[in-house]
């Protein structure tokens, strides 16, 4: 009887009545879980794919007198590489190949030495106890064949994927021949020698935090300007729409830089990350991202009448950046069909720019591309925000 | 030359005719009261005159400039119906922000701020954030915020709502003084009793201007004793 007297159902009813009128919230409740499930599903099941590497193959093969053939193990191994993971190109000039890694055009150069197959054959023969010799010797006693991987470790996930692809191909090849032979993978990083996951993670987190917080803050602050009536009061003064937007841009540009500084200091002091590049350039990228984000916040504010509606944009801001910007998973791990979407969201460029500066030590001559695209986004969104404000006079 | 003039000024929101063929002439130094019930088009009219809304048809000129030209904003002050102040900022900060937007120097700002705080009798709240003020106090600050740059025309959208009677009387005394110094004031209200302080009144209903004149004129026309009765008389006439 106590339950029937409860007023709780009235409150429940109020909530449902509210939802009936607020279709957007209802949509959010029903669709956000679906979107979240898909996003995380895709993200976590994603494997790194389409990594560009160059193979410099000096291997001259090994002659096997018994069978009277010249066998090249390097080619067998390369034939067993998962071509979904690695896009292999060949180059005979090692220096030229290395230049491309240094420029960031490709992710790694893989070098097979001249005596690769020969050493391997000798080791196998020795290990299988050539001439039925009774004293068994372990393969470790023999010289080891080496594959050298000179990779760009600024993206640890990608670098690991390259190593794994070679390990897989190697064991597959050995299985085919039914032998077990020691082949060493010698990894000699070009960039970010001692990079660990955290080193790659910090630039990503910086971009993510700045993007998320700036967009949200501007969004809420601008919806506030509308609901309080301060925007209207401003619009009745001699101030120009562009001055309002630029004023916001400067404020959040400064705040974005401060955020970047704080995160960098924490990264260095607490997580012991390595920063090899120009810190000022990193701040510039962070500030640019903040400007892009605040302009986006202003644009989004036109679609929200109340602060509560603005909050509903949060998943729309967080999820794409989370999944697509290469913060946690490299862009290479995103399914190919979804990858173009990465190139339409600004944080992607900030993440890649910040990583290049902080881990590779690149200067403006290399990251101009990311910076120009961020500038382009800024210009586009700022113009859009100004146009939107002007339109409110209709 | 009138300081404000509208020609068949109209604003339609979809099928709703918020303002319909409005013809107003307001002279310098006048205190013009736009009167009428809620939703009669007073606020829409003021927004169009300030250049915040584009007329659907017709036109308005303010200081000889088209209302959408954005050439006269330096010389007008607008007090919206909402409080329209930054809630986390203090009274002083709000006044400073808007004063600086109008390009006031620090000394002008200090002088005007003191004068205006005297006017609303709120000196002791100068450094208090807007959130911590009562509704009436916020309204008073909102009023002086639109006057910080001593504009030639003041647009006041319901400035006396939530203000106690004593202060309301004080407001009107001040508005009249401003009028004598040449400031033009356009004020909306639905308190018919206080409209008698205006030098001229326009009665609005459902987007139409139903009559215009000095308070005395209007009383004479309808042979009534209060503006409230006068308004009802006009409404009755239209219905009949």
Coordinates of C-alpha atoms in Angstrom, one line a residue:
Chain A
X1 CA 0.0 0.0 0.0
X2 CA 2.9 2.2 0.7
X3 CA 3.9 1.9 -2.9
X4 CA 0.6 3.0 -4.3
X5 CA 0.7 6.1 -2.3
X6 CA 4.2 7.0 -3.6
X7 CA 4.5 10.1 -5.7
X8 CA 7.5 8.6 -7.5
X9 CA 5.4 7.6 -10.6
X10 CA 4.4 11.2 -11.0
X11 CA 8.1 12.2 -11.3
X12 CA 8.7 9.3 -13.7
X13 CA 5.7 10.5 -15.8
X14 CA 7.2 14.0 -15.8
X15 CA 10.4 12.7 -17.2
X16 CA 8.6 10.8 -20.0
X17 CA 6.5 13.8 -20.8
X18 CA 9.6 15.9 -21.0
X19 CA 11.2 13.4 -23.4
X20 CA 8.1 13.4 -25.6
X21 CA 8.7 17.1 -26.2
X22 CA 12.4 16.8 -26.4
X23 CA 13.0 14.5 -29.3
X24 CA 16.7 15.2 -29.3
X25 CA 17.2 13.8 -25.9
X26 CA 15.1 10.8 -26.8
X27 CA 17.2 10.3 -29.9
X28 CA 20.3 10.6 -27.8
X29 CA 19.2 8.0 -25.3
X30 CA 18.3 5.5 -28.0
X31 CA 21.1 6.1 -30.6
X32 CA 24.1 7.1 -28.5
X33 CA 24.6 3.6 -27.2
X34 CA 24.4 2.2 -30.7
X35 CA 27.0 4.7 -31.9
X36 CA 29.2 4.1 -28.9
X37 CA 29.1 0.4 -29.5
X38 CA 30.0 0.7 -33.1
X39 CA 32.7 3.2 -32.5
X40 CA 34.4 1.1 -29.9
X41 CA 33.8 -2.1 -31.8
X42 CA 35.5 -0.7 -34.8
X43 CA 38.3 0.9 -32.9
X44 CA 39.2 -2.1 -30.8
X45 CA 38.9 -4.7 -33.5
X46 CA 40.9 -2.5 -35.9
X47 CA 44.3 -3.8 -36.9
X48 CA 47.0 -1.6 -38.3
X49 CA 46.8 -1.8 -42.1
X50 CA 48.3 -0.2 -45.1
X51 CA 51.7 0.6 -43.7
X52 CA 54.1 1.8 -46.3
X53 CA 57.5 0.2 -46.1
X54 CA 60.5 -0.1 -48.5
X55 CA 62.5 -3.2 -48.8
X56 CA 66.2 -3.0 -49.7
X57 CA 67.1 -6.5 -50.6
X58 CA 70.9 -7.2 -51.0
X59 CA 70.3 -11.0 -50.5
X60 CA 72.1 -12.9 -53.3
X61 CA 70.5 -16.2 -52.4
X62 CA 72.1 -19.5 -51.5
X63 CA 73.1 -22.3 -53.8
X64 CA 72.1 -25.7 -52.6
X65 CA 74.3 -28.3 -54.4
X66 CA 72.1 -31.2 -53.5
X67 CA 69.1 -29.8 -55.4
X68 CA 71.1 -27.7 -57.7
X69 CA 69.0 -24.6 -57.2
X70 CA 69.7 -21.1 -56.0
X71 CA 67.2 -20.3 -53.2
X72 CA 66.4 -16.9 -51.8
X73 CA 64.9 -17.0 -48.4
X74 CA 64.4 -13.3 -48.3
X75 CA 62.0 -13.5 -51.3
X76 CA 60.2 -16.4 -49.6
X77 CA 59.7 -14.4 -46.5
X78 CA 58.6 -11.3 -48.4
X79 CA 56.1 -13.5 -50.2
X80 CA 54.6 -14.5 -46.9
X81 CA 54.1 -10.9 -45.7
X82 CA 50.5 -10.1 -45.0
X83 CA 49.9 -7.5 -47.8
X84 CA 46.9 -6.1 -45.9
X85 CA 49.3 -4.9 -43.2
X86 CA 52.3 -3.8 -45.2
X87 CA 52.5 -2.1 -48.6
X88 CA 55.9 -3.1 -49.8
X89 CA 57.9 -1.2 -52.3
X90 CA 61.4 -2.1 -53.4
X91 CA 64.4 0.2 -53.7
X92 CA 68.0 -0.7 -54.5
X93 CA 69.4 2.6 -53.2
X94 CA 69.4 2.3 -49.4
X95 CA 70.1 6.0 -48.9
X96 CA 67.2 7.0 -51.1
X97 CA 65.0 4.7 -49.1
X98 CA 66.2 6.1 -45.8
X99 CA 65.5 9.6 -47.0
X100 CA 61.9 8.6 -47.4
X101 CA 61.7 7.4 -43.8
X102 CA 63.3 10.6 -42.6
X103 CA 60.7 12.6 -44.5
X104 CA 57.9 10.6 -43.0
X105 CA 56.7 9.4 -46.5
X106 CA 57.1 5.8 -45.4
X107 CA 57.2 4.1 -42.1
X108 CA 60.3 1.9 -42.3
X109 CA 63.1 0.5 -44.5
X110 CA 63.8 -3.2 -44.2
X111 CA 67.2 -4.4 -45.2
X112 CA 68.2 -8.0 -46.1
X113 CA 72.0 -8.4 -46.1
X114 CA 73.9 -9.9 -49.0
X115 CA 74.6 -13.2 -47.2
X116 CA 71.1 -13.6 -45.7
X117 CA 70.1 -16.8 -47.4
X118 CA 73.6 -18.2 -47.3
X119 CA 74.0 -17.8 -43.6
X120 CA 70.6 -19.3 -43.1
X121 CA 71.3 -22.3 -45.2
X122 CA 74.5 -23.0 -43.4
X123 CA 72.8 -22.7 -40.1
X124 CA 70.0 -25.0 -41.1
X125 CA 72.5 -27.5 -42.5
X126 CA 74.6 -27.4 -39.4
X127 CA 71.7 -27.7 -37.1
X128 CA 70.2 -30.7 -38.8
X129 CA 73.4 -32.4 -38.1
X130 CA 75.1 -32.5 -41.5
X131 CA 76.7 -35.9 -42.2
X132 CA 74.7 -37.6 -39.3
X133 CA 77.2 -36.4 -36.8
X134 CA 76.5 -37.6 -33.4
X135 CA 77.3 -34.4 -31.5
X136 CA 74.3 -32.3 -31.6
X137 CA 74.8 -28.7 -31.7
X138 CA 72.2 -26.1 -31.1
X139 CA 71.4 -23.5 -33.8
X140 CA 72.5 -20.8 -31.4
X141 CA 76.1 -21.9 -32.0
X142 CA 75.9 -20.7 -35.6
X143 CA 75.9 -17.3 -37.1
X144 CA 72.6 -15.7 -37.2
X145 CA 70.9 -14.1 -40.2
X146 CA 69.7 -10.6 -39.6
X147 CA 66.9 -8.5 -41.0
X148 CA 67.4 -4.9 -40.2
X149 CA 64.3 -2.8 -39.7
X150 CA 64.9 0.9 -39.6
X151 CA 61.6 2.3 -38.6
X152 CA 60.0 5.5 -37.5
X153 CA 59.1 4.8 -33.9
X154 CA 57.2 8.0 -33.4
X155 CA 54.1 5.9 -33.9
X156 CA 54.8 2.9 -31.6
X157 CA 51.7 1.0 -32.8
X158 CA 52.8 1.2 -36.4
X159 CA 56.4 0.2 -35.6
X160 CA 55.2 -2.8 -33.7
X161 CA 52.9 -3.8 -36.5
X162 CA 55.8 -3.9 -38.9
X163 CA 57.9 -6.1 -36.6
X164 CA 55.0 -8.4 -36.0
X165 CA 54.3 -8.7 -39.8
X166 CA 57.9 -9.8 -40.3
X167 CA 57.9 -12.2 -37.4
X168 CA 54.7 -13.8 -38.7
X169 CA 56.1 -14.1 -42.3
X170 CA 59.3 -15.5 -40.9
X171 CA 57.7 -18.3 -38.9
X172 CA 55.4 -19.1 -41.7
X173 CA 58.3 -19.5 -44.1
X174 CA 60.2 -21.6 -41.6
X175 CA 57.1 -23.8 -41.1
X176 CA 56.9 -24.3 -44.9
X177 CA 60.4 -25.6 -44.9
X178 CA 59.9 -27.5 -41.8
X179 CA 63.0 -26.0 -40.3
X180 CA 63.8 -23.9 -37.3
X181 CA 66.5 -21.3 -37.9
X182 CA 67.5 -18.3 -36.0
X183 CA 66.8 -15.1 -37.8
X184 CA 67.3 -12.0 -35.9
X185 CA 65.2 -8.9 -36.4
X186 CA 67.4 -6.0 -35.7
X187 CA 65.3 -2.9 -35.0
X188 CA 67.1 0.3 -35.5
X189 CA 64.7 3.2 -35.0
X190 CA 65.1 6.3 -37.1
X191 CA 63.1 8.5 -34.8
X192 CA 62.0 8.3 -31.2
X193 CA 64.6 5.6 -30.4
X194 CA 63.4 5.0 -26.8
X195 CA 59.8 5.8 -27.5
X196 CA 57.2 3.9 -25.5
X197 CA 53.5 4.0 -25.8
X198 CA 53.3 7.0 -23.4
X199 CA 55.5 9.1 -25.6
X200 CA 53.2 8.6 -28.5
X201 CA 50.2 9.0 -26.1
X202 CA 51.1 12.5 -24.7
X203 CA 50.8 14.4 -27.9
X204 CA 47.5 12.6 -28.6
X205 CA 46.1 13.4 -25.2
X206 CA 47.2 17.0 -25.5
X207 CA 45.3 17.4 -28.8
X208 CA 42.3 15.5 -27.4
X209 CA 42.0 17.5 -24.2
X210 CA 42.4 20.8 -26.0
X211 CA 39.9 19.9 -28.7
X212 CA 37.3 18.6 -26.3
X213 CA 37.6 21.2 -23.6
X214 CA 37.8 24.2 -25.9
X215 CA 34.9 23.1 -28.1
X216 CA 32.7 22.4 -25.0
X217 CA 33.7 25.6 -23.2
X218 CA 32.9 27.8 -26.1
X219 CA 29.8 25.9 -26.9
X220 CA 28.4 26.4 -23.4
X221 CA 29.7 29.9 -23.0
X222 CA 28.2 30.9 -26.3
X223 CA 24.8 29.3 -25.6
X224 CA 25.0 31.3 -22.4
X225 CA 25.6 34.5 -24.3
X226 CA 22.4 33.8 -26.2
X227 CA 20.2 32.8 -23.3
X228 CA 21.4 35.5 -21.0
X229 CA 20.8 38.1 -23.7
X230 CA 24.4 39.4 -23.6
X231 CA 24.9 38.5 -27.2
X232 CA 21.9 40.6 -28.1
X233 CA 23.2 43.5 -26.0
X234 CA 26.6 43.1 -27.8
X235 CA 25.0 43.1 -31.2
X236 CA 23.3 46.5 -30.4
X237 CA 26.8 48.0 -29.8
X238 CA 29.2 49.1 -32.5
X239 CA 31.2 45.8 -32.1
X240 CA 31.5 43.8 -35.3
X241 CA 30.6 40.1 -35.5
X242 CA 34.2 39.3 -36.5
X243 CA 35.4 41.1 -33.4
X244 CA 33.3 38.9 -31.2
X245 CA 34.6 35.7 -32.8
X246 CA 38.2 36.9 -32.8
X247 CA 37.9 37.9 -29.2
X248 CA 36.8 34.4 -28.4
X249 CA 39.6 33.0 -30.6
X250 CA 42.3 34.9 -28.8
X251 CA 41.1 33.9 -25.4
X252 CA 40.9 30.2 -26.2
X253 CA 44.1 30.3 -28.2
X254 CA 45.9 31.4 -25.1
X255 CA 44.0 28.9 -22.9
X256 CA 44.9 26.1 -25.4
X257 CA 48.6 27.0 -25.1
X258 CA 48.4 27.0 -21.4
X259 CA 46.8 23.6 -21.4
X260 CA 49.5 22.3 -23.7
X261 CA 52.2 23.6 -21.4
X262 CA 50.7 22.0 -18.4
X263 CA 50.3 18.6 -20.1
X264 CA 53.8 18.8 -21.5
X265 CA 55.3 19.5 -18.0
X266 CA 53.3 16.6 -16.5
X267 CA 54.4 14.4 -19.4
X268 CA 58.1 15.3 -18.7
X269 CA 58.0 15.3 -14.9
X270 CA 55.6 12.4 -14.2
X271 CA 55.8 10.2 -17.2
X272 CA 59.4 10.9 -18.2
X273 CA 58.5 11.5 -21.9
X274 CA 61.0 12.5 -24.5
X275 CA 60.5 15.8 -26.4
X276 CA 63.1 16.2 -29.1
X277 CA 61.5 19.0 -31.0
X278 CA 60.9 22.7 -30.7
X279 CA 58.4 23.2 -27.9
X280 CA 57.3 26.6 -29.3
X281 CA 56.2 24.9 -32.5
X282 CA 54.2 22.4 -30.4
X283 CA 52.5 25.3 -28.6
X284 CA 51.7 26.9 -32.0
X285 CA 49.9 23.7 -33.1
X286 CA 48.1 23.5 -29.8
X287 CA 47.0 27.1 -30.0
X288 CA 45.8 26.6 -33.6
X289 CA 43.8 23.6 -32.6
X290 CA 42.2 25.6 -29.8
X291 CA 41.2 28.3 -32.2
X292 CA 39.7 25.8 -34.6
X293 CA 37.9 24.1 -31.7
X294 CA 36.4 27.4 -30.3
X295 CA 35.1 28.4 -33.8
X296 CA 33.5 25.0 -34.0
X297 CA 32.0 25.5 -30.6
X298 CA 30.4 28.8 -31.7
X299 CA 29.1 27.1 -34.8
X300 CA 27.6 24.3 -32.8
X301 CA 26.0 26.8 -30.4
X302 CA 23.6 27.9 -33.1
X303 CA 22.0 24.5 -32.9
X304 CA 21.4 24.6 -29.2
X305 CA 18.8 26.7 -27.6
X306 CA 19.7 25.8 -24.0
X307 CA 22.7 24.7 -22.1
X308 CA 21.1 21.3 -21.6
X309 CA 20.9 20.8 -25.4
X310 CA 24.5 21.8 -25.8
X311 CA 25.6 19.0 -23.4
X312 CA 24.0 16.6 -25.9
X313 CA 26.7 17.5 -28.4
X314 CA 29.4 16.0 -26.1
X315 CA 29.3 12.4 -27.6
X316 CA 29.3 14.0 -31.1
X317 CA 32.4 15.8 -30.3
X318 CA 34.2 13.1 -28.2
X319 CA 33.5 9.9 -30.2
X320 CA 34.8 10.9 -33.6
X321 CA 37.9 12.5 -32.2
X322 CA 38.4 9.5 -29.9
X323 CA 38.2 7.0 -32.7
X324 CA 39.4 8.8 -35.8
X325 CA 42.1 11.3 -34.9
X326 CA 44.8 8.7 -34.3
X327 CA 45.0 9.5 -30.6
X328 CA 44.8 6.0 -29.2
X329 CA 44.9 3.9 -32.3
X330 CA 46.9 5.0 -35.3
X331 CA 45.0 6.2 -38.3
X332 CA 46.5 3.1 -40.0
X333 CA 44.4 0.9 -37.7
X334 CA 41.1 2.5 -38.8
X335 CA 39.2 0.5 -41.4
X336 CA 40.0 1.8 -44.9
X337 CA 36.4 2.7 -45.6
X338 CA 36.3 4.9 -42.5
X339 CA 39.7 6.5 -43.0
X340 CA 38.7 9.4 -45.1
X341 CA 36.6 10.6 -42.2
X342 CA 39.8 11.0 -40.2
X343 CA 41.0 13.6 -42.6
X344 CA 37.9 15.7 -42.1
X345 CA 38.4 16.2 -38.3
X346 CA 40.9 18.8 -37.2
X347 CA 42.4 16.9 -34.2
X348 CA 43.9 14.4 -36.7
X349 CA 46.3 17.1 -37.9
X350 CA 47.1 18.4 -34.5
X351 CA 47.9 14.9 -33.3
X352 CA 50.2 14.1 -36.2
X353 CA 51.8 17.6 -36.1
X354 CA 52.4 17.4 -32.3
X355 CA 53.9 13.9 -32.7
X356 CA 56.2 15.0 -35.5
X357 CA 57.5 17.9 -33.5
X358 CA 57.7 16.2 -30.1
X359 CA 59.0 12.8 -31.1
X360 CA 60.7 13.3 -34.4
X361 CA 62.0 16.8 -33.7
X362 CA 60.7 18.1 -37.0
X363 CA 60.7 21.8 -37.7
X364 CA 58.3 24.0 -39.6
X365 CA 59.8 22.8 -42.9
X366 CA 58.1 19.4 -42.2
X367 CA 55.0 20.2 -40.3
X368 CA 53.9 23.1 -42.5
X369 CA 51.4 20.7 -44.0
X370 CA 49.6 20.0 -40.7
X371 CA 49.8 23.7 -39.8
X372 CA 48.4 24.8 -43.1
X373 CA 45.5 22.4 -42.8
X374 CA 44.8 23.6 -39.3
X375 CA 44.9 27.2 -40.5
X376 CA 42.5 26.3 -43.3
X377 CA 40.1 24.7 -40.8
X378 CA 40.5 27.8 -38.6
X379 CA 39.7 30.1 -41.5
X380 CA 36.7 28.1 -42.6
X381 CA 35.2 27.8 -39.1
X382 CA 35.9 31.4 -38.1
X383 CA 34.3 32.6 -41.3
X384 CA 31.4 30.3 -40.7
X385 CA 31.0 31.6 -37.1
X386 CA 31.0 35.2 -38.3
X387 CA 28.5 34.4 -41.0
X388 CA 26.3 32.6 -38.5
X389 CA 26.3 35.6 -36.2
X390 CA 25.4 38.0 -39.1
X391 CA 22.5 35.7 -40.0
X392 CA 21.0 36.1 -36.6
X393 CA 20.0 39.7 -37.6
X394 CA 17.4 38.4 -39.9
Chain B
X1 CA 13.9 66.1 -39.0
X2 CA 12.6 63.3 -36.7
X3 CA 15.3 61.3 -35.0
X4 CA 13.5 58.0 -35.7
X5 CA 11.0 57.4 -38.4
X6 CA 9.5 54.2 -39.7
X7 CA 7.6 53.6 -42.9
X8 CA 5.2 50.7 -43.1
X9 CA 7.6 48.8 -40.9
X10 CA 6.6 45.1 -40.7
X11 CA 8.0 42.0 -39.3
X12 CA 6.5 38.6 -40.0
X13 CA 7.6 35.4 -38.3
X14 CA 6.1 32.8 -40.7
X15 CA 2.4 33.5 -40.7
X16 CA 2.5 35.6 -37.5
X17 CA 2.5 39.3 -38.2
X18 CA 4.4 40.5 -35.1
X19 CA 4.6 44.1 -36.4
X20 CA 2.3 45.3 -39.2
X21 CA 2.8 48.5 -41.2
X22 CA 4.0 50.6 -38.4
X23 CA 4.5 54.3 -39.1
X24 CA 6.2 56.1 -36.2
X25 CA 7.8 59.5 -36.0
X26 CA 9.9 60.3 -32.9
X27 CA 11.5 63.6 -32.3
X28 CA 14.7 64.4 -30.5
X29 CA 14.3 64.6 -26.7
X30 CA 11.0 62.8 -26.8
X31 CA 10.1 60.1 -24.3
X32 CA 8.1 57.8 -26.4
X33 CA 6.2 55.0 -24.7
X34 CA 5.2 51.9 -26.7
X35 CA 2.3 50.5 -24.8
X36 CA 0.3 47.3 -25.2
X37 CA -0.2 43.9 -23.8
X38 CA 2.3 41.1 -24.0
X39 CA 3.0 39.9 -27.5
X40 CA 1.7 43.0 -29.2
X41 CA 5.0 43.7 -31.1
X42 CA 6.7 46.2 -28.8
X43 CA 9.9 44.2 -28.4
X44 CA 10.0 43.3 -32.1
X45 CA 9.7 47.0 -33.0
X46 CA 12.5 48.0 -30.6
X47 CA 14.8 45.2 -32.0
X48 CA 14.2 46.4 -35.5
X49 CA 15.0 50.0 -34.6
X50 CA 18.3 48.8 -33.0
X51 CA 19.2 46.9 -36.1
X52 CA 18.9 43.5 -34.4
X53 CA 16.1 42.3 -36.6
X54 CA 15.7 42.9 -40.3
X55 CA 12.2 44.2 -41.3
X56 CA 10.2 41.9 -43.5
X57 CA 9.0 44.9 -45.3
X58 CA 9.0 48.7 -44.9
X59 CA 11.9 50.5 -43.4
X60 CA 13.1 52.4 -40.3
X61 CA 15.6 55.3 -40.2
X62 CA 17.5 56.2 -37.1
X63 CA 19.6 59.4 -37.2
X64 CA 18.8 59.4 -41.0
X65 CA 20.5 56.0 -41.3
X66 CA 18.7 52.8 -42.3
X67 CA 18.1 50.7 -39.3
X68 CA 20.2 47.8 -40.8
X69 CA 23.2 50.0 -41.7
X70 CA 25.0 49.6 -38.4
X71 CA 26.1 53.2 -38.6
X72 CA 24.5 54.6 -35.5
X73 CA 25.2 51.9 -32.8
X74 CA 27.7 54.2 -31.1
X75 CA 24.9 56.6 -30.2
X76 CA 22.3 54.2 -29.0
X77 CA 21.8 52.3 -25.8
X78 CA 19.7 49.2 -25.7
X79 CA 18.4 47.5 -22.6
X80 CA 17.0 44.1 -23.5
X81 CA 14.1 42.5 -21.6
X82 CA 16.4 39.8 -20.1
X83 CA 19.0 40.9 -17.6
X84 CA 21.6 40.5 -20.3
X85 CA 24.7 40.8 -18.0
X86 CA 27.6 38.4 -17.5
X87 CA 26.4 36.6 -14.4
X88 CA 29.9 35.7 -13.0
X89 CA 31.2 39.2 -13.5
X90 CA 30.8 42.0 -11.0
X91 CA 28.7 45.1 -11.6
X92 CA 31.9 47.0 -12.2
X93 CA 33.3 44.5 -14.6
X94 CA 30.1 44.4 -16.6
X95 CA 30.0 48.2 -16.9
X96 CA 33.7 48.2 -17.9
X97 CA 33.3 45.6 -20.6
X98 CA 30.4 47.4 -22.2
X99 CA 32.0 50.8 -21.7
X100 CA 35.2 49.6 -23.4
X101 CA 33.2 48.3 -26.3
X102 CA 31.9 51.8 -26.8
X103 CA 35.5 53.1 -26.6
X104 CA 35.3 55.0 -23.3
X105 CA 38.6 56.1 -21.7
X106 CA 39.3 55.0 -18.2
X107 CA 38.5 58.4 -16.7
X108 CA 35.2 58.7 -18.7
X109 CA 34.3 55.2 -17.5
X110 CA 35.0 56.0 -13.9
X111 CA 33.0 59.2 -14.1
X112 CA 30.0 57.6 -15.8
X113 CA 30.0 54.6 -13.6
X114 CA 29.9 56.7 -10.5
X115 CA 27.1 58.9 -11.8
X116 CA 25.0 55.9 -12.9
X117 CA 25.5 53.9 -9.6
X118 CA 24.3 57.1 -7.9
X119 CA 21.3 57.0 -10.1
X120 CA 20.3 53.4 -9.3
X121 CA 21.5 53.8 -5.7
X122 CA 23.7 50.7 -5.8
X123 CA 27.2 51.8 -5.0
X124 CA 27.7 49.2 -2.3
X125 CA 27.2 46.4 -4.9
X126 CA 29.8 47.7 -7.3
X127 CA 32.1 44.7 -6.7
X128 CA 29.5 42.0 -6.3
X129 CA 28.9 39.4 -9.0
X130 CA 25.6 39.8 -10.8
X131 CA 24.5 36.3 -9.7
X132 CA 24.5 37.5 -6.1
X133 CA 22.2 40.4 -6.7
X134 CA 18.4 40.3 -6.3
X135 CA 16.2 40.4 -9.4
X136 CA 15.4 44.0 -9.0
X137 CA 19.0 45.0 -8.5
X138 CA 20.0 43.1 -11.7
X139 CA 17.4 45.0 -13.6
X140 CA 18.8 48.3 -12.3
X141 CA 22.3 47.3 -13.3
X142 CA 21.0 46.2 -16.7
X143 CA 19.5 49.6 -17.2
X144 CA 22.7 51.6 -16.4
X145 CA 24.7 49.2 -18.5
X146 CA 22.9 50.4 -21.5
X147 CA 23.6 54.1 -20.5
X148 CA 27.3 53.7 -19.7
X149 CA 28.3 55.6 -22.9
X150 CA 25.6 58.3 -22.5
X151 CA 23.8 57.5 -25.7
X152 CA 21.7 60.0 -27.6
X153 CA 18.9 57.4 -28.0
X154 CA 17.9 54.9 -25.3
X155 CA 15.9 51.9 -26.1
X156 CA 14.5 50.4 -23.0
X157 CA 12.5 47.2 -23.1
X158 CA 10.4 47.1 -20.0
X159 CA 12.9 48.7 -17.7
X160 CA 10.5 48.9 -14.7
X161 CA 9.5 45.3 -14.4
X162 CA 10.4 44.0 -11.0
X163 CA 11.4 47.4 -9.7
X164 CA 9.8 48.7 -6.5
X165 CA 7.4 51.7 -6.7
X166 CA 9.7 54.1 -5.1
X167 CA 12.6 53.4 -7.4
X168 CA 10.3 53.3 -10.3
X169 CA 9.3 56.9 -9.6
X170 CA 12.9 57.8 -9.3
X171 CA 13.5 56.1 -12.7
X172 CA 10.9 58.2 -14.4
X173 CA 12.2 61.4 -12.8
X174 CA 15.6 60.6 -14.3
X175 CA 14.2 59.7 -17.7
X176 CA 12.4 63.1 -17.8
X177 CA 15.7 64.8 -16.9
X178 CA 17.5 62.9 -19.6
X179 CA 14.8 64.0 -22.0
X180 CA 15.3 67.6 -21.1
X181 CA 19.0 67.3 -22.0
X182 CA 18.1 66.1 -25.4
X183 CA 18.3 62.3 -24.9
X184 CA 15.6 60.5 -26.8
X185 CA 14.0 57.5 -24.9
X186 CA 11.9 54.8 -26.5
X187 CA 10.4 52.7 -23.7
X188 CA 8.1 49.8 -23.7
X189 CA 5.8 48.9 -20.8
X190 CA 2.6 47.3 -20.1
X191 CA 2.1 49.3 -16.9
X192 CA -0.4 51.8 -18.3
X193 CA -0.2 54.0 -15.2
X194 CA 3.4 54.9 -15.6
X195 CA 3.0 55.8 -19.3
X196 CA 1.6 59.1 -18.3
X197 CA 5.3 60.2 -17.7
X198 CA 5.9 59.8 -21.4
X199 CA 5.8 62.8 -23.7
X200 CA 4.2 60.7 -26.4
X201 CA 2.5 57.3 -26.4
X202 CA 1.9 54.7 -29.1
X203 CA -0.7 52.1 -28.3
X204 CA -0.1 48.7 -29.9
X205 CA -2.2 45.7 -30.3
X206 CA -1.4 42.5 -32.3
X207 CA 1.2 44.2 -34.3
X208 CA -0.8 47.2 -35.1
X209 CA -0.4 50.8 -33.9
X210 CA -4.0 51.6 -32.8
X211 CA -3.4 55.2 -31.8
X212 CA -0.7 57.7 -31.0
X213 CA -0.4 61.0 -29.1
X214 CA 0.4 62.7 -25.8
X215 CA -1.1 61.1 -22.8
X216 CA -3.5 64.0 -22.5
X217 CA -4.5 63.7 -26.2
X218 CA -5.3 60.1 -25.8
X219 CA -7.4 60.6 -22.6
X220 CA -9.3 63.4 -24.4
X221 CA -9.9 61.3 -27.5
X222 CA -11.5 58.5 -25.5
X223 CA -13.0 60.7 -22.8
X224 CA -11.5 58.5 -20.2
X225 CA -9.6 59.2 -17.0
X226 CA -6.9 56.6 -17.1
X227 CA -4.7 55.2 -19.9
X228 CA -5.9 51.8 -19.0
X229 CA -9.5 52.7 -19.7
X230 CA -8.3 54.5 -22.9
X231 CA -6.7 51.3 -24.1
X232 CA -9.8 49.3 -23.4
X233 CA -11.9 51.9 -25.1
X234 CA -9.8 51.6 -28.2
X235 CA -9.9 47.9 -28.2
X236 CA -13.7 47.9 -27.8
X237 CA -14.0 50.4 -30.7
X238 CA -12.0 48.0 -32.9
X239 CA -14.0 45.0 -32.0
X240 CA -17.2 46.9 -32.6

